């Protein structure tokens, strides 16, 4: 297909496609003339992945390029490519030096194995520190219940990852990791509102 | 106690306490001289609530004042005061006009009853719209599983609310609603990492 059709099918202006080509985010098409090139389905898939990384993923061009490099490295496993995407995504909370022990203990009790330098592990430790600083240190029991619920969700998220291609899997993970976060938080607040209404009826 | 002891016990500089007094966030103490006043435990509790609203809660002085007004209104139920706090907290996602129907349908299937104008309902609808726009519209089944997990968490959050006083309950809700959000999101990402490792072993 020509660049105009590629752009149309991806729902992106032609000028944007040209920008991605110049930045090397989308590989060049097959030259069919001095100023014309032909593009295939793999270009369309790549374009959709780039849109997911830069749009919902909120990545800079540089970070998107790092994820694409992992996707393109021959021999990268799906888990490896998903990990590269996960790492590039904006964090889930303030980060910084934190005591990882309580966070690691939750993982041990759940039997979860994650990378030693997983950004989410640091984010969890920082979030626990903020709770302690606010005089609301969570108990292990509360953390385990949160982890149980998060475990069910994470299990289902990963089961839903399509396996057609690494690019498709990465796009799915970027979009669903980031865009389902506000869904989960909104549902928690709605559940709290309903539970509060039941626990504290009017006049109590 | 004198203002110096009040400040020390709350872990706040005296100048900050004076600022809250001037802003009317903490009620005046009982005058014991031309420039001296005596404060009680209720002042300490109030000061801790103000710190929670302005710190972890991230509220402006004006929004904190609105929550305190609800807490102070005679006859306000705990549920009413918690609702005022919830409403004042920063949102859980982008907000704006959105089609509420899919969001309302999730609540109906869960049997949750919330206020028609609950900010979390609008936030949920906006988050669903962002997913649809990214070509990743969630199925009802996925939403129901997320809602099941959120329901368990919300139930437990509300069961943990202390009932000593409305101020104490509101402080707890503000701190735990806001500061447990990054905990939940980090745990979800860690669960995804563990599930991905199991689903996609090296070389797959």
GROMACS .gro file of C-alpha atoms in nm:
model
  408
    1UNK     CA    1   0.000   0.000   0.000
    2UNK     CA    2   0.107   0.359  -0.041
    3UNK     CA    3   0.179   0.593   0.247
    4UNK     CA    4  -0.164   0.757   0.214
    5UNK     CA    5  -0.342   0.424   0.266
    6UNK     CA    6  -0.106   0.329   0.550
    7UNK     CA    7  -0.187   0.658   0.723
    8UNK     CA    8  -0.559   0.622   0.665
    9UNK     CA    9  -0.576   0.266   0.799
   10UNK     CA   10  -0.381   0.364   1.112
   11UNK     CA   11  -0.593   0.676   1.159
   12UNK     CA   12  -0.288   0.903   1.154
   13UNK     CA   13  -0.208   1.205   0.930
   14UNK     CA   14   0.041   1.137   0.649
   15UNK     CA   15   0.273   1.404   0.792
   16UNK     CA   16   0.288   1.210   1.119
   17UNK     CA   17   0.380   0.888   0.939
   18UNK     CA   18   0.659   1.076   0.760
   19UNK     CA   19   0.782   1.205   1.096
   20UNK     CA   20   0.796   0.852   1.239
   21UNK     CA   21   0.984   0.737   0.927
   22UNK     CA   22   1.240   1.016   0.968
   23UNK     CA   23   1.280   0.930   1.337
   24UNK     CA   24   1.333   0.566   1.247
   25UNK     CA   25   1.038   0.450   1.460
   26UNK     CA   26   0.877   0.292   1.154
   27UNK     CA   27   1.110   0.122   0.903
   28UNK     CA   28   1.129   0.255   0.547
   29UNK     CA   29   0.903   0.102   0.285
   30UNK     CA   30   1.020  -0.071  -0.031
   31UNK     CA   31   1.118   0.197  -0.286
   32UNK     CA   32   0.908   0.177  -0.604
   33UNK     CA   33   1.024   0.506  -0.757
   34UNK     CA   34   1.228   0.815  -0.680
   35UNK     CA   35   0.976   0.946  -0.428
   36UNK     CA   36   0.738   0.653  -0.380
   37UNK     CA   37   0.753   0.356  -0.149
   38UNK     CA   38   0.530   0.057  -0.081
   39UNK     CA   39   0.430  -0.048   0.271
   40UNK     CA   40   0.301  -0.379   0.405
   41UNK     CA   41   0.092  -0.507   0.694
   42UNK     CA   42   0.403  -0.516   0.914
   43UNK     CA   43   0.433  -0.139   0.870
   44UNK     CA   44   0.073  -0.094   0.976
   45UNK     CA   45   0.126  -0.310   1.285
   46UNK     CA   46   0.441  -0.117   1.369
   47UNK     CA   47   0.263   0.216   1.324
   48UNK     CA   48  -0.012   0.106   1.563
   49UNK     CA   49   0.250   0.003   1.819
   50UNK     CA   50   0.425   0.340   1.789
   51UNK     CA   51   0.092   0.518   1.841
   52UNK     CA   52   0.025   0.310   2.153
   53UNK     CA   53   0.370   0.385   2.295
   54UNK     CA   54   0.353   0.759   2.231
   55UNK     CA   55  -0.020   0.801   2.306
   56UNK     CA   56  -0.160   0.594   2.595
   57UNK     CA   57   0.190   0.479   2.695
   58UNK     CA   58   0.299   0.840   2.734
   59UNK     CA   59   0.654   0.757   2.625
   60UNK     CA   60   0.906   1.001   2.482
   61UNK     CA   61   1.046   0.926   2.137
   62UNK     CA   62   1.369   0.806   2.303
   63UNK     CA   63   1.189   0.565   2.536
   64UNK     CA   64   0.969   0.439   2.255
   65UNK     CA   65   1.282   0.372   2.051
   66UNK     CA   66   1.425   0.161   2.336
   67UNK     CA   67   1.109  -0.053   2.350
   68UNK     CA   68   1.111  -0.095   1.971
   69UNK     CA   69   1.478  -0.197   1.984
   70UNK     CA   70   1.388  -0.474   2.229
   71UNK     CA   71   1.100  -0.585   2.007
   72UNK     CA   72   1.337  -0.592   1.707
   73UNK     CA   73   1.625  -0.779   1.871
   74UNK     CA   74   1.632  -1.128   1.721
   75UNK     CA   75   1.575  -1.392   1.985
   76UNK     CA   76   1.392  -1.160   2.227
   77UNK     CA   77   1.129  -1.364   2.412
   78UNK     CA   78   0.777  -1.232   2.450
   79UNK     CA   79   0.843  -1.201   2.826
   80UNK     CA   80   1.161  -1.005   2.749
   81UNK     CA   81   0.983  -0.765   2.513
   82UNK     CA   82   0.694  -0.720   2.757
   83UNK     CA   83   0.947  -0.649   3.032
   84UNK     CA   84   1.115  -0.382   2.818
   85UNK     CA   85   0.775  -0.220   2.760
   86UNK     CA   86   0.684  -0.237   3.129
   87UNK     CA   87   1.013  -0.080   3.232
   88UNK     CA   88   0.975   0.206   2.985
   89UNK     CA   89   0.624   0.297   3.103
   90UNK     CA   90   0.586   0.586   3.345
   91UNK     CA   91   0.603   0.472   3.707
   92UNK     CA   92   0.307   0.398   3.927
   93UNK     CA   93   0.411   0.636   4.205
   94UNK     CA   94   0.694   0.842   4.340
   95UNK     CA   95   1.024   0.663   4.320
   96UNK     CA   96   1.345   0.698   4.511
   97UNK     CA   97   1.563   0.515   4.759
   98UNK     CA   98   1.336   0.315   4.982
   99UNK     CA   99   1.354   0.020   5.217
  100UNK     CA  100   1.252  -0.272   4.996
  101UNK     CA  101   1.211  -0.525   5.276
  102UNK     CA  102   0.836  -0.502   5.341
  103UNK     CA  103   0.771  -0.496   4.965
  104UNK     CA  104   0.989  -0.803   4.908
  105UNK     CA  105   0.813  -0.983   5.193
  106UNK     CA  106   0.475  -0.938   5.022
  107UNK     CA  107   0.617  -1.092   4.704
  108UNK     CA  108   0.766  -1.384   4.894
  109UNK     CA  109   0.435  -1.460   5.061
  110UNK     CA  110   0.261  -1.452   4.721
  111UNK     CA  111   0.535  -1.664   4.563
  112UNK     CA  112   0.591  -1.399   4.294
  113UNK     CA  113   0.928  -1.385   4.122
  114UNK     CA  114   1.024  -1.053   3.964
  115UNK     CA  115   1.347  -0.887   3.856
  116UNK     CA  116   1.560  -0.755   4.144
  117UNK     CA  117   1.551  -0.407   3.987
  118UNK     CA  118   1.185  -0.410   3.885
  119UNK     CA  119   1.063  -0.047   3.886
  120UNK     CA  120   0.730  -0.162   4.030
  121UNK     CA  121   0.913  -0.309   4.331
  122UNK     CA  122   1.077   0.029   4.400
  123UNK     CA  123   0.742   0.202   4.345
  124UNK     CA  124   0.575  -0.034   4.594
  125UNK     CA  125   0.846   0.029   4.855
  126UNK     CA  126   0.814   0.407   4.808
  127UNK     CA  127   0.435   0.389   4.842
  128UNK     CA  128   0.467   0.188   5.165
  129UNK     CA  129   0.712   0.447   5.297
  130UNK     CA  130   0.465   0.729   5.223
  131UNK     CA  131   0.199   0.541   5.422
  132UNK     CA  132   0.434   0.497   5.716
  133UNK     CA  133   0.527   0.866   5.702
  134UNK     CA  134   0.156   0.955   5.717
  135UNK     CA  135   0.115   0.743   6.030
  136UNK     CA  136  -0.088   0.484   5.838
  137UNK     CA  137   0.157   0.195   5.808
  138UNK     CA  138  -0.033  -0.092   5.644
  139UNK     CA  139  -0.045  -0.430   5.815
  140UNK     CA  140   0.086  -0.740   5.640
  141UNK     CA  141  -0.271  -0.871   5.637
  142UNK     CA  142  -0.396  -0.567   5.446
  143UNK     CA  143  -0.107  -0.589   5.200
  144UNK     CA  144  -0.173  -0.958   5.142
  145UNK     CA  145  -0.538  -0.888   5.061
  146UNK     CA  146  -0.437  -0.615   4.818
  147UNK     CA  147  -0.183  -0.853   4.666
  148UNK     CA  148  -0.445  -1.128   4.634
  149UNK     CA  149  -0.672  -0.892   4.440
  150UNK     CA  150  -0.385  -0.757   4.230
  151UNK     CA  151  -0.273  -1.114   4.161
  152UNK     CA  152  -0.611  -1.212   4.020
  153UNK     CA  153  -0.608  -0.904   3.799
  154UNK     CA  154  -0.250  -0.949   3.680
  155UNK     CA  155  -0.313  -1.314   3.600
  156UNK     CA  156  -0.610  -1.224   3.385
  157UNK     CA  157  -0.426  -0.932   3.218
  158UNK     CA  158  -0.146  -1.161   3.106
  159UNK     CA  159  -0.381  -1.440   2.997
  160UNK     CA  160  -0.544  -1.187   2.761
  161UNK     CA  161  -0.217  -1.095   2.585
  162UNK     CA  162  -0.249  -1.190   2.215
  163UNK     CA  163   0.030  -1.409   2.080
  164UNK     CA  164   0.008  -1.324   1.708
  165UNK     CA  165   0.333  -1.129   1.709
  166UNK     CA  166   0.567  -0.969   1.960
  167UNK     CA  167   0.467  -0.622   1.832
  168UNK     CA  168   0.098  -0.699   1.886
  169UNK     CA  169   0.167  -0.840   2.234
  170UNK     CA  170   0.368  -0.532   2.331
  171UNK     CA  171   0.104  -0.293   2.200
  172UNK     CA  172  -0.166  -0.475   2.398
  173UNK     CA  173   0.042  -0.468   2.717
  174UNK     CA  174   0.123  -0.097   2.685
  175UNK     CA  175  -0.237   0.002   2.624
  176UNK     CA  176  -0.395  -0.226   2.882
  177UNK     CA  177  -0.135  -0.169   3.153
  178UNK     CA  178  -0.170   0.207   3.136
  179UNK     CA  179  -0.534   0.258   3.041
  180UNK     CA  180  -0.679   0.001   3.280
  181UNK     CA  181  -0.513   0.169   3.580
  182UNK     CA  182  -0.769   0.452   3.608
  183UNK     CA  183  -1.043   0.191   3.556
  184UNK     CA  184  -0.921  -0.007   3.857
  185UNK     CA  185  -0.883   0.303   4.074
  186UNK     CA  186  -1.227   0.435   3.981
  187UNK     CA  187  -1.386   0.096   4.053
  188UNK     CA  188  -1.215   0.088   4.394
  189UNK     CA  189  -1.358   0.429   4.482
  190UNK     CA  190  -1.705   0.324   4.366
  191UNK     CA  191  -1.681   0.004   4.572
  192UNK     CA  192  -1.576   0.214   4.872
  193UNK     CA  193  -1.872   0.444   4.821
  194UNK     CA  194  -2.113   0.151   4.809
  195UNK     CA  195  -1.954  -0.019   5.112
  196UNK     CA  196  -1.956   0.309   5.308
  197UNK     CA  197  -2.327   0.355   5.237
  198UNK     CA  198  -2.395   0.006   5.371
  199UNK     CA  199  -2.168   0.037   5.676
  200UNK     CA  200  -2.275   0.388   5.774
  201UNK     CA  201  -2.646   0.428   5.703
  202UNK     CA  202  -2.788   0.778   5.732
  203UNK     CA  203  -2.777   0.912   6.084
  204UNK     CA  204  -2.474   0.707   6.188
  205UNK     CA  205  -0.167   2.237   7.622
  206UNK     CA  206   0.007   2.539   7.475
  207UNK     CA  207   0.061   2.595   7.105
  208UNK     CA  208   0.422   2.474   7.127
  209UNK     CA  209   0.314   2.135   7.266
  210UNK     CA  210   0.028   2.109   7.014
  211UNK     CA  211   0.276   2.169   6.731
  212UNK     CA  212   0.528   1.923   6.873
  213UNK     CA  213   0.273   1.644   6.918
  214UNK     CA  214   0.144   1.690   6.563
  215UNK     CA  215   0.498   1.707   6.424
  216UNK     CA  216   0.433   2.050   6.268
  217UNK     CA  217   0.623   2.379   6.312
  218UNK     CA  218   0.451   2.636   6.537
  219UNK     CA  219   0.442   2.884   6.247
  220UNK     CA  220   0.239   2.631   6.046
  221UNK     CA  221  -0.011   2.587   6.329
  222UNK     CA  222  -0.049   2.966   6.346
  223UNK     CA  223  -0.112   2.972   5.972
  224UNK     CA  224  -0.388   2.710   6.002
  225UNK     CA  225  -0.541   2.910   6.288
  226UNK     CA  226  -0.541   3.228   6.077
  227UNK     CA  227  -0.697   3.038   5.784
  228UNK     CA  228  -0.966   2.901   6.016
  229UNK     CA  229  -0.873   2.539   5.941
  230UNK     CA  230  -0.808   2.477   6.310
  231UNK     CA  231  -1.043   2.647   6.559
  232UNK     CA  232  -0.901   2.898   6.804
  233UNK     CA  233  -0.794   2.777   7.147
  234UNK     CA  234  -0.935   2.898   7.475
  235UNK     CA  235  -0.776   3.234   7.560
  236UNK     CA  236  -0.581   3.227   7.886
  237UNK     CA  237  -0.415   3.565   7.849
  238UNK     CA  238  -0.367   3.851   7.604
  239UNK     CA  239  -0.144   3.641   7.376
  240UNK     CA  240  -0.181   3.288   7.513
  241UNK     CA  241  -0.435   3.020   7.442
  242UNK     CA  242  -0.493   2.664   7.560
  243UNK     CA  243  -0.559   2.377   7.321
  244UNK     CA  244  -0.715   2.037   7.378
  245UNK     CA  245  -0.706   1.689   7.225
  246UNK     CA  246  -0.974   1.795   6.976
  247UNK     CA  247  -0.734   2.056   6.839
  248UNK     CA  248  -0.465   1.792   6.796
  249UNK     CA  249  -0.706   1.562   6.614
  250UNK     CA  250  -0.815   1.849   6.392
  251UNK     CA  251  -0.456   1.944   6.317
  252UNK     CA  252  -0.379   1.586   6.212
  253UNK     CA  253  -0.682   1.585   5.982
  254UNK     CA  254  -0.573   1.914   5.823
  255UNK     CA  255  -0.225   1.770   5.765
  256UNK     CA  256  -0.375   1.462   5.598
  257UNK     CA  257  -0.597   1.673   5.371
  258UNK     CA  258  -0.318   1.909   5.263
  259UNK     CA  259  -0.041   1.646   5.254
  260UNK     CA  260  -0.135   1.300   5.123
  261UNK     CA  261  -0.478   1.425   5.017
  262UNK     CA  262  -0.318   1.691   4.800
  263UNK     CA  263  -0.607   1.932   4.864
  264UNK     CA  264  -0.594   2.308   4.829
  265UNK     CA  265  -0.681   2.517   5.135
  266UNK     CA  266  -1.021   2.590   4.980
  267UNK     CA  267  -1.102   2.222   4.919
  268UNK     CA  268  -0.977   2.126   5.266
  269UNK     CA  269  -1.207   2.392   5.410
  270UNK     CA  270  -1.505   2.236   5.227
  271UNK     CA  271  -1.429   1.892   5.373
  272UNK     CA  272  -1.389   2.041   5.722
  273UNK     CA  273  -1.721   2.222   5.683
  274UNK     CA  274  -1.889   1.887   5.612
  275UNK     CA  275  -1.718   1.730   5.912
  276UNK     CA  276  -1.835   2.022   6.131
  277UNK     CA  277  -2.196   2.033   6.014
  278UNK     CA  278  -2.412   1.902   6.300
  279UNK     CA  279  -2.598   1.588   6.199
  280UNK     CA  280  -2.356   1.492   5.923
  281UNK     CA  281  -2.342   1.113   5.904
  282UNK     CA  282  -2.008   0.937   5.881
  283UNK     CA  283  -2.104   0.830   5.527
  284UNK     CA  284  -2.184   1.193   5.443
  285UNK     CA  285  -1.851   1.319   5.576
  286UNK     CA  286  -1.659   1.041   5.400
  287UNK     CA  287  -1.843   1.129   5.080
  288UNK     CA  288  -1.742   1.494   5.112
  289UNK     CA  289  -1.380   1.386   5.158
  290UNK     CA  290  -1.397   1.148   4.861
  291UNK     CA  291  -1.543   1.417   4.638
  292UNK     CA  292  -1.275   1.666   4.731
  293UNK     CA  293  -0.987   1.430   4.655
  294UNK     CA  294  -0.810   1.462   4.323
  295UNK     CA  295  -0.967   1.244   4.055
  296UNK     CA  296  -0.848   0.902   3.952
  297UNK     CA  297  -0.820   0.986   3.583
  298UNK     CA  298  -0.907   1.235   3.318
  299UNK     CA  299  -1.256   1.369   3.352
  300UNK     CA  300  -1.497   1.522   3.108
  301UNK     CA  301  -1.824   1.451   2.935
  302UNK     CA  302  -1.842   1.080   2.873
  303UNK     CA  303  -2.099   0.814   2.797
  304UNK     CA  304  -2.185   0.677   3.140
  305UNK     CA  305  -2.381   0.375   3.018
  306UNK     CA  306  -2.111   0.103   3.023
  307UNK     CA  307  -1.988   0.234   3.359
  308UNK     CA  308  -2.340   0.228   3.504
  309UNK     CA  309  -2.393  -0.125   3.370
  310UNK     CA  310  -2.089  -0.252   3.564
  311UNK     CA  311  -2.232  -0.102   3.883
  312UNK     CA  312  -2.573  -0.257   3.819
  313UNK     CA  313  -2.422  -0.602   3.771
  314UNK     CA  314  -2.227  -0.561   4.098
  315UNK     CA  315  -2.533  -0.428   4.277
  316UNK     CA  316  -2.343  -0.115   4.384
  317UNK     CA  317  -2.540   0.200   4.463
  318UNK     CA  318  -2.352   0.528   4.435
  319UNK     CA  319  -2.448   0.893   4.392
  320UNK     CA  320  -2.562   0.985   4.039
  321UNK     CA  321  -2.292   1.251   4.023
  322UNK     CA  322  -2.013   1.048   4.185
  323UNK     CA  323  -1.682   1.176   4.044
  324UNK     CA  324  -1.552   0.817   4.033
  325UNK     CA  325  -1.840   0.723   3.800
  326UNK     CA  326  -1.740   0.999   3.557
  327UNK     CA  327  -1.374   0.897   3.593
  328UNK     CA  328  -1.464   0.535   3.513
  329UNK     CA  329  -1.663   0.637   3.205
  330UNK     CA  330  -1.375   0.857   3.083
  331UNK     CA  331  -1.125   0.573   3.134
  332UNK     CA  332  -1.347   0.335   2.935
  333UNK     CA  333  -1.370   0.593   2.658
  334UNK     CA  334  -0.989   0.622   2.643
  335UNK     CA  335  -0.966   0.243   2.606
  336UNK     CA  336  -1.219   0.245   2.323
  337UNK     CA  337  -1.033   0.530   2.152
  338UNK     CA  338  -0.712   0.323   2.171
  339UNK     CA  339  -0.888   0.031   2.001
  340UNK     CA  340  -0.883  -0.171   2.323
  341UNK     CA  341  -1.247  -0.159   2.433
  342UNK     CA  342  -1.277  -0.382   2.740
  343UNK     CA  343  -1.530  -0.664   2.745
  344UNK     CA  344  -1.799  -0.677   3.012
  345UNK     CA  345  -1.634  -0.994   3.142
  346UNK     CA  346  -1.302  -0.817   3.197
  347UNK     CA  347  -1.474  -0.523   3.365
  348UNK     CA  348  -1.667  -0.757   3.593
  349UNK     CA  349  -1.346  -0.927   3.704
  350UNK     CA  350  -1.184  -0.591   3.772
  351UNK     CA  351  -1.497  -0.488   3.964
  352UNK     CA  352  -1.490  -0.813   4.165
  353UNK     CA  353  -1.132  -0.742   4.271
  354UNK     CA  354  -1.205  -0.374   4.339
  355UNK     CA  355  -1.513  -0.475   4.537
  356UNK     CA  356  -1.312  -0.698   4.770
  357UNK     CA  357  -1.063  -0.417   4.826
  358UNK     CA  358  -1.325  -0.147   4.878
  359UNK     CA  359  -1.512  -0.366   5.127
  360UNK     CA  360  -1.197  -0.418   5.330
  361UNK     CA  361  -1.099  -0.049   5.309
  362UNK     CA  362  -1.433   0.057   5.455
  363UNK     CA  363  -1.432  -0.217   5.721
  364UNK     CA  364  -1.101  -0.073   5.844
  365UNK     CA  365  -1.236   0.282   5.894
  366UNK     CA  366  -1.208   0.374   6.264
  367UNK     CA  367  -1.526   0.496   6.427
  368UNK     CA  368  -1.384   0.695   6.719
  369UNK     CA  369  -1.483   1.030   6.568
  370UNK     CA  370  -1.589   1.168   6.231
  371UNK     CA  371  -1.260   1.359   6.207
  372UNK     CA  372  -1.059   1.042   6.267
  373UNK     CA  373  -1.268   0.849   6.013
  374UNK     CA  374  -1.223   1.120   5.750
  375UNK     CA  375  -0.849   1.140   5.810
  376UNK     CA  376  -0.817   0.763   5.771
  377UNK     CA  377  -1.019   0.763   5.449
  378UNK     CA  378  -0.821   1.047   5.294
  379UNK     CA  379  -0.486   0.890   5.373
  380UNK     CA  380  -0.578   0.534   5.281
  381UNK     CA  381  -0.776   0.622   4.967
  382UNK     CA  382  -0.492   0.824   4.820
  383UNK     CA  383  -0.181   0.649   4.952
  384UNK     CA  384  -0.299   0.293   4.885
  385UNK     CA  385  -0.360   0.369   4.515
  386UNK     CA  386   0.007   0.346   4.415
  387UNK     CA  387   0.035   0.032   4.630
  388UNK     CA  388  -0.244  -0.134   4.433
  389UNK     CA  389  -0.103  -0.028   4.096
  390UNK     CA  390   0.250  -0.141   4.183
  391UNK     CA  391   0.119  -0.479   4.304
  392UNK     CA  392  -0.074  -0.520   3.978
  393UNK     CA  393   0.241  -0.460   3.774
  394UNK     CA  394   0.439  -0.703   3.989
  395UNK     CA  395   0.166  -0.965   3.949
  396UNK     CA  396   0.176  -0.908   3.572
  397UNK     CA  397   0.553  -0.952   3.570
  398UNK     CA  398   0.527  -1.280   3.758
  399UNK     CA  399   0.240  -1.406   3.539
  400UNK     CA  400   0.426  -1.305   3.221
  401UNK     CA  401   0.735  -1.498   3.334
  402UNK     CA  402   0.520  -1.808   3.386
  403UNK     CA  403   0.321  -1.772   3.064
  404UNK     CA  404   0.617  -1.684   2.840
  405UNK     CA  405   0.922  -1.880   2.957
  406UNK     CA  406   1.257  -1.785   2.801
  407UNK     CA  407   1.271  -1.854   2.433
  408UNK     CA  408   0.897  -1.815   2.377
   0.00000   0.00000   0.00000
